[in-house]
């Protein structure tokens, strides 16, 4: 019972954050061109359709990633960060 009272007082404690500092750190300015958005939409649609057609999530995901790779949106050097090393 004593632990419950100590834990509940910690949970109810009001937290204050400096939003100005958070906005400075998290501010990311990225511009997308229409071709990138079109290829991304096509890759997502193709992955979804292939997953439903073949009933295989892995093959659908591979197809979507292949479209990203061949279109040049995901560069070859950046792909190693996307795929875990086995």
mmCIF file of N, CA, C and O in Angstrom:
data_model
loop_
_atom_site.group_PDB
_atom_site.id
_atom_site.type_symbol
_atom_site.label_atom_id
_atom_site.label_comp_id
_atom_site.label_asym_id
_atom_site.label_seq_id
_atom_site.Cartn_x
_atom_site.Cartn_y
_atom_site.Cartn_z
ATOM 1 N N UNK A 1 0.820 -1.187 0.000
ATOM 2 C CA UNK A 1 0.000 0.000 0.000
ATOM 3 C C UNK A 1 0.866 1.254 0.000
ATOM 4 O O UNK A 1 0.542 2.224 -0.630
ATOM 5 N N UNK A 2 2.015 1.195 0.710
ATOM 6 C CA UNK A 2 2.896 2.352 0.774
ATOM 7 C C UNK A 2 3.504 2.678 -0.580
ATOM 8 O O UNK A 2 3.667 3.835 -0.954
ATOM 9 N N UNK A 3 3.851 1.634 -1.336
ATOM 10 C CA UNK A 3 4.427 1.843 -2.674
ATOM 11 C C UNK A 3 3.415 2.487 -3.600
ATOM 12 O O UNK A 3 3.747 3.322 -4.419
ATOM 13 N N UNK A 4 2.164 2.111 -3.461
ATOM 14 C CA UNK A 4 1.117 2.686 -4.293
ATOM 15 C C UNK A 4 1.037 4.194 -4.095
ATOM 16 O O UNK A 4 0.947 4.951 -5.040
ATOM 17 N N UNK A 5 1.099 4.644 -2.848
ATOM 18 C CA UNK A 5 0.987 6.080 -2.578
ATOM 19 C C UNK A 5 2.203 6.819 -3.101
ATOM 20 O O UNK A 5 2.083 7.904 -3.657
ATOM 21 N N UNK A 6 3.394 6.232 -2.965
ATOM 22 C CA UNK A 6 4.599 6.884 -3.479
ATOM 23 C C UNK A 6 4.586 6.949 -4.991
ATOM 24 O O UNK A 6 4.914 7.960 -5.581
ATOM 25 N N UNK A 7 4.184 5.872 -5.662
ATOM 26 C CA UNK A 7 4.171 5.830 -7.121
ATOM 27 C C UNK A 7 3.101 6.757 -7.686
ATOM 28 O O UNK A 7 3.311 7.415 -8.693
ATOM 29 N N UNK A 8 1.940 6.814 -7.047
ATOM 30 C CA UNK A 8 0.873 7.660 -7.575
ATOM 31 C C UNK A 8 1.219 9.132 -7.432
ATOM 32 O O UNK A 8 0.826 9.953 -8.252
ATOM 33 N N UNK A 9 1.982 9.500 -6.402
ATOM 34 C CA UNK A 9 2.366 10.905 -6.266
ATOM 35 C C UNK A 9 3.371 11.294 -7.343
ATOM 36 O O UNK A 9 3.399 12.431 -7.786
ATOM 37 N N UNK A 10 4.184 10.353 -7.790
ATOM 38 C CA UNK A 10 5.130 10.628 -8.864
ATOM 39 C C UNK A 10 4.392 10.788 -10.181
ATOM 40 O O UNK A 10 4.699 11.664 -10.983
ATOM 41 N N UNK A 11 3.391 9.976 -10.430
ATOM 42 C CA UNK A 11 2.647 10.030 -11.678
ATOM 43 C C UNK A 11 1.864 11.330 -11.794
ATOM 44 O O UNK A 11 1.779 11.921 -12.851
ATOM 45 N N UNK A 12 1.320 11.815 -10.706
ATOM 46 C CA UNK A 12 0.488 13.004 -10.734
ATOM 47 C C UNK A 12 1.292 14.293 -10.739
ATOM 48 O O UNK A 12 0.727 15.366 -10.834
ATOM 49 N N UNK A 13 2.596 14.210 -10.648
ATOM 50 C CA UNK A 13 3.433 15.404 -10.601
ATOM 51 C C UNK A 13 3.345 16.157 -11.935
ATOM 52 O O UNK A 13 3.459 15.579 -13.004
ATOM 53 N N UNK A 14 3.133 17.437 -11.873
ATOM 54 C CA UNK A 14 3.013 18.281 -13.064
ATOM 55 C C UNK A 14 4.391 18.495 -13.672
ATOM 56 O O UNK A 14 5.347 18.851 -12.983
ATOM 57 N N UNK A 15 4.494 18.270 -14.944
ATOM 58 C CA UNK A 15 5.769 18.442 -15.634
ATOM 59 C C UNK A 15 5.701 19.697 -16.494
ATOM 60 O O UNK A 15 4.693 19.968 -17.123
ATOM 61 N N UNK A 16 6.784 20.412 -16.546
ATOM 62 C CA UNK A 16 6.860 21.603 -17.385
ATOM 63 C C UNK A 16 8.014 21.422 -18.358
ATOM 64 O O UNK A 16 9.082 20.915 -17.998
ATOM 65 N N UNK A 17 7.785 21.830 -19.584
ATOM 66 C CA UNK A 17 8.787 21.692 -20.635
ATOM 67 C C UNK A 17 9.036 23.047 -21.271
ATOM 68 O O UNK A 17 8.126 23.871 -21.403
ATOM 69 N N UNK A 18 10.267 23.266 -21.685
ATOM 70 C CA UNK A 18 10.614 24.491 -22.399
ATOM 71 C C UNK A 18 10.392 24.225 -23.886
ATOM 72 O O UNK A 18 11.247 23.652 -24.570
ATOM 73 N N UNK A 19 9.224 24.611 -24.381
ATOM 74 C CA UNK A 19 8.851 24.309 -25.758
ATOM 75 C C UNK A 19 9.742 25.012 -26.774
ATOM 76 O O UNK A 19 9.941 24.521 -27.875
ATOM 77 N N UNK A 20 10.289 26.140 -26.418
ATOM 78 C CA UNK A 20 11.156 26.868 -27.343
ATOM 79 C C UNK A 20 12.420 26.062 -27.660
ATOM 80 O O UNK A 20 12.837 25.959 -28.806
ATOM 81 N N UNK A 21 13.011 25.446 -26.640
ATOM 82 C CA UNK A 21 14.202 24.617 -26.852
ATOM 83 C C UNK A 21 13.862 23.370 -27.656
ATOM 84 O O UNK A 21 14.625 22.948 -28.513
ATOM 85 N N UNK A 22 12.710 22.780 -27.394
ATOM 86 C CA UNK A 22 12.293 21.580 -28.122
ATOM 87 C C UNK A 22 12.076 21.899 -29.592
ATOM 88 O O UNK A 22 12.492 21.146 -30.473
ATOM 89 N N UNK A 23 11.452 23.014 -29.890
ATOM 90 C CA UNK A 23 11.198 23.395 -31.284
ATOM 91 C C UNK A 23 12.496 23.665 -32.035
ATOM 92 O O UNK A 23 12.599 23.381 -33.227
ATOM 93 N N UNK A 24 13.501 24.207 -31.361
ATOM 94 C CA UNK A 24 14.784 24.465 -32.019
ATOM 95 C C UNK A 24 15.480 23.165 -32.380
ATOM 96 O O UNK A 24 16.088 23.050 -33.436
ATOM 97 N N UNK A 25 15.411 22.178 -31.512
ATOM 98 C CA UNK A 25 16.088 20.903 -31.744
ATOM 99 C C UNK A 25 15.357 20.085 -32.794
ATOM 100 O O UNK A 25 15.959 19.473 -33.657
ATOM 101 N N UNK A 26 14.036 20.063 -32.754
ATOM 102 C CA UNK A 26 13.253 19.213 -33.634
ATOM 103 C C UNK A 26 12.891 19.853 -34.960
ATOM 104 O O UNK A 26 12.180 19.260 -35.756
ATOM 105 N N UNK A 27 13.364 21.043 -35.209
ATOM 106 C CA UNK A 27 12.994 21.727 -36.434
ATOM 107 C C UNK A 27 13.744 21.109 -37.619
ATOM 108 O O UNK A 27 14.962 21.100 -37.670
ATOM 109 N N UNK A 28 12.964 20.576 -38.567
ATOM 110 C CA UNK A 28 13.532 19.952 -39.748
ATOM 111 C C UNK A 28 12.818 20.533 -40.962
ATOM 112 O O UNK A 28 11.597 20.467 -41.074
ATOM 113 N N UNK A 29 13.586 21.115 -41.856
ATOM 114 C CA UNK A 29 13.013 21.683 -43.067
ATOM 115 C C UNK A 29 13.351 20.761 -44.237
ATOM 116 O O UNK A 29 14.504 20.676 -44.654
ATOM 117 N N UNK A 30 12.361 20.068 -44.722
ATOM 118 C CA UNK A 30 12.560 19.141 -45.832
ATOM 119 C C UNK A 30 11.586 19.512 -46.931
ATOM 120 O O UNK A 30 10.403 19.723 -46.689
ATOM 121 N N UNK A 31 12.095 19.589 -48.135
ATOM 122 C CA UNK A 31 11.241 19.857 -49.290
ATOM 123 C C UNK A 31 11.157 18.597 -50.142
ATOM 124 O O UNK A 31 12.162 17.954 -50.411
ATOM 125 N N UNK A 32 9.962 18.277 -50.530
ATOM 126 C CA UNK A 32 9.738 17.110 -51.369
ATOM 127 C C UNK A 32 9.327 17.585 -52.744
ATOM 128 O O UNK A 32 8.466 18.451 -52.882
ATOM 129 N N UNK A 33 9.918 16.991 -53.766
ATOM 130 C CA UNK A 33 9.477 17.346 -55.107
ATOM 131 C C UNK A 33 8.353 16.399 -55.523
ATOM 132 O O UNK A 33 8.192 15.314 -54.960
ATOM 133 N N UNK A 34 7.560 16.766 -56.509
ATOM 134 C CA UNK A 34 6.411 15.941 -56.901
ATOM 135 C C UNK A 34 6.800 14.542 -57.383
ATOM 136 O O UNK A 34 6.058 13.585 -57.154
ATOM 137 N N UNK A 35 7.951 14.398 -58.022
ATOM 138 C CA UNK A 35 8.381 13.084 -58.496
ATOM 139 C C UNK A 35 8.628 12.134 -57.325
ATOM 140 O O UNK A 35 8.230 10.971 -57.373
ATOM 141 N N UNK A 36 9.256 12.632 -56.273
ATOM 142 C CA UNK A 36 9.515 11.805 -55.093
ATOM 143 C C UNK A 36 8.205 11.336 -54.469
ATOM 144 O O UNK A 36 8.068 10.168 -54.105
ATOM 145 N N UNK A 37 7.247 12.235 -54.350
ATOM 146 C CA UNK A 37 5.954 11.869 -53.778
ATOM 147 C C UNK A 37 5.207 10.885 -54.661
ATOM 148 O O UNK A 37 4.552 9.967 -54.168
ATOM 149 N N UNK A 38 5.314 11.054 -55.975
ATOM 150 C CA UNK A 38 4.649 10.146 -56.909
ATOM 151 C C UNK A 38 5.245 8.741 -56.822
ATOM 152 O O UNK A 38 4.511 7.748 -56.761
ATOM 153 N N UNK A 39 6.565 8.651 -56.789
ATOM 154 C CA UNK A 39 7.219 7.347 -56.687
ATOM 155 C C UNK A 39 6.906 6.703 -55.342
ATOM 156 O O UNK A 39 6.659 5.494 -55.267
ATOM 157 N N UNK A 40 6.897 7.498 -54.271
ATOM 158 C CA UNK A 40 6.577 6.950 -52.945
ATOM 159 C C UNK A 40 5.154 6.405 -52.931
ATOM 160 O O UNK A 40 4.905 5.305 -52.417
ATOM 161 N N UNK A 41 4.214 7.140 -53.486
ATOM 162 C CA UNK A 41 2.834 6.659 -53.559
ATOM 163 C C UNK A 41 2.720 5.394 -54.396
ATOM 164 O O UNK A 41 1.998 4.457 -54.038
ATOM 165 N N UNK A 42 3.444 5.348 -55.512
ATOM 166 C CA UNK A 42 3.434 4.160 -56.359
ATOM 167 C C UNK A 42 4.043 2.948 -55.669
ATOM 168 O O UNK A 42 3.536 1.827 -55.787
ATOM 169 N N UNK A 43 5.127 3.183 -54.937
ATOM 170 C CA UNK A 43 5.776 2.077 -54.218
ATOM 171 C C UNK A 43 4.870 1.541 -53.115
ATOM 172 O O UNK A 43 4.771 0.323 -52.923
ATOM 173 N N UNK A 44 4.200 2.423 -52.413
ATOM 174 C CA UNK A 44 3.289 1.989 -51.353
ATOM 175 C C UNK A 44 2.110 1.232 -51.944
ATOM 176 O O UNK A 44 1.714 0.175 -51.434
ATOM 177 N N UNK A 45 1.550 1.761 -53.028
ATOM 178 C CA UNK A 45 0.416 1.082 -53.669
ATOM 179 C C UNK A 45 0.830 -0.282 -54.214
ATOM 180 O O UNK A 45 0.107 -1.268 -54.057
ATOM 181 N N UNK A 46 2.004 -0.345 -54.852
ATOM 182 C CA UNK A 46 2.476 -1.616 -55.403
ATOM 183 C C UNK A 46 2.719 -2.637 -54.296
ATOM 184 O O UNK A 46 2.360 -3.811 -54.430
ATOM 185 N N UNK A 47 3.326 -2.190 -53.203
ATOM 186 C CA UNK A 47 3.576 -3.105 -52.086
ATOM 187 C C UNK A 47 2.264 -3.642 -51.528
ATOM 188 O O UNK A 47 2.138 -4.838 -51.248
ATOM 189 N N UNK A 48 1.271 -2.779 -51.388
ATOM 190 C CA UNK A 48 -0.021 -3.198 -50.859
ATOM 191 C C UNK A 48 -0.722 -4.171 -51.804
ATOM 192 O O UNK A 48 -1.243 -5.204 -51.380
ATOM 193 N N UNK A 49 -0.713 -3.859 -53.094
ATOM 194 C CA UNK A 49 -1.377 -4.722 -54.084
ATOM 195 C C UNK A 49 -0.697 -6.084 -54.151
ATOM 196 O O UNK A 49 -1.357 -7.132 -54.190
ATOM 197 N N UNK A 50 0.627 -6.112 -54.154
ATOM 198 C CA UNK A 50 1.359 -7.378 -54.228
ATOM 199 C C UNK A 50 1.133 -8.207 -52.964
ATOM 200 O O UNK A 50 1.004 -9.435 -53.035
ATOM 201 N N UNK A 51 1.045 -7.535 -51.812
ATOM 202 C CA UNK A 51 0.762 -8.271 -50.574
ATOM 203 C C UNK A 51 -0.591 -8.954 -50.640
ATOM 204 O O UNK A 51 -0.734 -10.102 -50.229
ATOM 205 N N UNK A 52 -1.585 -8.256 -51.160
ATOM 206 C CA UNK A 52 -2.919 -8.848 -51.258
ATOM 207 C C UNK A 52 -2.974 -9.929 -52.330
ATOM 208 O O UNK A 52 -3.643 -10.950 -52.165
ATOM 209 N N UNK A 53 -2.288 -9.690 -53.447
ATOM 210 C CA UNK A 53 -2.339 -10.612 -54.577
ATOM 211 C C UNK A 53 -1.632 -11.924 -54.245
ATOM 212 O O UNK A 53 -2.143 -13.014 -54.500
ATOM 213 N N UNK A 54 -0.427 -11.838 -53.678
ATOM 214 C CA UNK A 54 0.375 -13.035 -53.404
ATOM 215 C C UNK A 54 0.227 -13.539 -51.974
ATOM 216 O O UNK A 54 0.786 -14.585 -51.637
ATOM 217 N N UNK A 55 -0.472 -12.804 -51.155
ATOM 218 C CA UNK A 55 -0.659 -13.156 -49.750
ATOM 219 C C UNK A 55 0.699 -13.326 -49.049
ATOM 220 O O UNK A 55 0.913 -14.248 -48.276
ATOM 221 N N UNK A 56 1.620 -12.394 -49.366
ATOM 222 C CA UNK A 56 2.962 -12.436 -48.790
ATOM 223 C C UNK A 56 3.414 -11.021 -48.464
ATOM 224 O O UNK A 56 3.657 -10.218 -49.373
ATOM 225 N N UNK A 57 3.529 -10.748 -47.190
ATOM 226 C CA UNK A 57 3.958 -9.419 -46.773
ATOM 227 C C UNK A 57 5.423 -9.171 -47.136
ATOM 228 O O UNK A 57 5.803 -8.057 -47.506
ATOM 229 N N UNK A 58 6.231 -10.196 -47.060
ATOM 230 C CA UNK A 58 7.661 -10.042 -47.346
ATOM 231 C C UNK A 58 7.889 -9.678 -48.810
ATOM 232 O O UNK A 58 8.664 -8.771 -49.118
ATOM 233 N N UNK A 59 7.244 -10.367 -49.710
ATOM 234 C CA UNK A 59 7.429 -10.081 -51.143
ATOM 235 C C UNK A 59 6.884 -8.697 -51.480
ATOM 236 O O UNK A 59 7.476 -7.960 -52.269
ATOM 237 N N UNK A 60 5.767 -8.306 -50.878
ATOM 238 C CA UNK A 60 5.221 -6.963 -51.101
ATOM 239 C C UNK A 60 6.163 -5.883 -50.618
ATOM 240 O O UNK A 60 6.382 -4.881 -51.304
ATOM 241 N N UNK A 61 6.742 -6.084 -49.438
ATOM 242 C CA UNK A 61 7.698 -5.110 -48.916
ATOM 243 C C UNK A 61 8.949 -5.044 -49.782
ATOM 244 O O UNK A 61 9.489 -3.963 -50.028
ATOM 245 N N UNK A 62 9.406 -6.199 -50.257
ATOM 246 C CA UNK A 62 10.578 -6.217 -51.139
ATOM 247 C C UNK A 62 10.289 -5.487 -52.445
ATOM 248 O O UNK A 62 11.146 -4.775 -52.967
ATOM 249 N N UNK A 63 9.082 -5.644 -52.959
ATOM 250 C CA UNK A 63 8.717 -4.953 -54.205
ATOM 251 C C UNK A 63 8.702 -3.442 -53.988
ATOM 252 O O UNK A 63 9.206 -2.680 -54.831
ATOM 253 N N UNK A 64 8.130 -2.987 -52.883
ATOM 254 C CA UNK A 64 8.127 -1.558 -52.587
ATOM 255 C C UNK A 64 9.527 -1.006 -52.417
ATOM 256 O O UNK A 64 9.862 0.061 -52.928
ATOM 257 N N UNK A 65 10.380 -1.742 -51.714
ATOM 258 C CA UNK A 65 11.757 -1.307 -51.532
ATOM 259 C C UNK A 65 12.525 -1.315 -52.850
ATOM 260 O O UNK A 65 13.351 -0.440 -53.105
ATOM 261 N N UNK A 66 12.226 -2.291 -53.713
ATOM 262 C CA UNK A 66 12.864 -2.345 -55.026
ATOM 263 C C UNK A 66 12.487 -1.122 -55.867
ATOM 264 O O UNK A 66 13.336 -0.549 -56.555
ATOM 265 N N UNK A 67 11.239 -0.703 -55.794
ATOM 266 C CA UNK A 67 10.814 0.495 -56.533
ATOM 267 C C UNK A 67 11.549 1.724 -56.006
ATOM 268 O O UNK A 67 12.018 2.559 -56.791
ATOM 269 N N UNK A 68 11.668 1.851 -54.692
ATOM 270 C CA UNK A 68 12.429 2.968 -54.124
ATOM 271 C C UNK A 68 13.883 2.931 -54.584
ATOM 272 O O UNK A 68 14.467 3.953 -54.908
ATOM 273 N N UNK A 69 14.472 1.743 -54.613
ATOM 274 C CA UNK A 69 15.883 1.614 -54.974
ATOM 275 C C UNK A 69 16.128 1.933 -56.435
ATOM 276 O O UNK A 69 17.048 2.678 -56.778
ATOM 277 N N UNK A 70 15.307 1.362 -57.305
ATOM 278 C CA UNK A 70 15.518 1.568 -58.736
ATOM 279 C C UNK A 70 15.203 2.989 -59.180
ATOM 280 O O UNK A 70 15.778 3.481 -60.146
ATOM 281 N N UNK A 71 14.310 3.661 -58.470
ATOM 282 C CA UNK A 71 13.974 5.037 -58.834
ATOM 283 C C UNK A 71 15.034 6.018 -58.352
ATOM 284 O O UNK A 71 15.082 7.153 -58.826
ATOM 285 N N UNK A 72 15.891 5.614 -57.435
ATOM 286 C CA UNK A 72 16.949 6.487 -56.951
ATOM 287 C C UNK A 72 16.551 7.334 -55.751
ATOM 288 O O UNK A 72 17.321 8.174 -55.307
ATOM 289 N N UNK A 73 15.357 7.140 -55.234
ATOM 290 C CA UNK A 73 14.931 7.909 -54.065
ATOM 291 C C UNK A 73 15.747 7.499 -52.851
ATOM 292 O O UNK A 73 16.227 8.332 -52.093
ATOM 293 N N UNK A 74 15.916 6.209 -52.649
ATOM 294 C CA UNK A 74 16.792 5.711 -51.596
ATOM 295 C C UNK A 74 18.110 5.357 -52.261
ATOM 296 O O UNK A 74 18.179 4.466 -53.096
ATOM 297 N N UNK A 75 19.160 6.083 -51.899
ATOM 298 C CA UNK A 75 20.458 5.870 -52.533
ATOM 299 C C UNK A 75 21.105 4.594 -52.003
ATOM 300 O O UNK A 75 20.824 4.143 -50.902
ATOM 301 N N UNK A 76 22.004 4.030 -52.803
ATOM 302 C CA UNK A 76 22.636 2.760 -52.458
ATOM 303 C C UNK A 76 23.379 2.841 -51.130
ATOM 304 O O UNK A 76 23.370 1.914 -50.338
ATOM 305 N N UNK A 77 24.042 3.956 -50.861
ATOM 306 C CA UNK A 77 24.798 4.095 -49.615
ATOM 307 C C UNK A 77 23.875 4.199 -48.410
ATOM 308 O O UNK A 77 24.239 3.805 -47.314
ATOM 309 N N UNK A 78 22.671 4.741 -48.609
ATOM 310 C CA UNK A 78 21.719 4.886 -47.510
ATOM 311 C C UNK A 78 20.951 3.602 -47.229
ATOM 312 O O UNK A 78 20.291 3.488 -46.206
ATOM 313 N N UNK A 79 21.002 2.662 -48.133
ATOM 314 C CA UNK A 79 20.243 1.432 -47.967
ATOM 315 C C UNK A 79 20.764 0.589 -46.821
ATOM 316 O O UNK A 79 20.009 -0.141 -46.189
ATOM 317 N N UNK A 80 22.034 0.667 -46.532
ATOM 318 C CA UNK A 80 22.576 -0.123 -45.436
ATOM 319 C C UNK A 80 22.022 0.346 -44.091
ATOM 320 O O UNK A 80 21.934 -0.440 -43.146
ATOM 321 N N UNK A 81 21.617 1.600 -44.000
ATOM 322 C CA UNK A 81 20.996 2.086 -42.765
ATOM 323 C C UNK A 81 19.561 1.598 -42.657
ATOM 324 O O UNK A 81 19.023 1.456 -41.565
ATOM 325 N N UNK A 82 18.933 1.318 -43.807
ATOM 326 C CA UNK A 82 17.538 0.848 -43.805
ATOM 327 C C UNK A 82 17.437 -0.634 -43.486
ATOM 328 O O UNK A 82 16.494 -1.064 -42.838
ATOM 329 N N UNK A 83 18.367 -1.405 -43.959
ATOM 330 C CA UNK A 83 18.331 -2.840 -43.760
ATOM 331 C C UNK A 83 19.235 -3.253 -42.618
ATOM 332 O O UNK A 83 20.397 -2.862 -42.559
ATOM 333 N N UNK A 84 18.731 -4.041 -41.679
ATOM 334 C CA UNK A 84 19.602 -4.484 -40.576
ATOM 335 C C UNK A 84 20.630 -5.488 -41.072
ATOM 336 O O UNK A 84 20.376 -6.260 -41.976
ATOM 337 N N UNK A 85 21.796 -5.458 -40.474
ATOM 338 C CA UNK A 85 22.847 -6.400 -40.839
ATOM 339 C C UNK A 85 22.574 -7.730 -40.169
ATOM 340 O O UNK A 85 22.302 -7.805 -38.995
ATOM 341 N N UNK A 86 22.674 -8.787 -40.950
ATOM 342 C CA UNK A 86 22.385 -10.114 -40.405
ATOM 343 C C UNK A 86 23.647 -10.789 -39.914
ATOM 344 O O UNK A 86 24.711 -10.557 -40.322
#
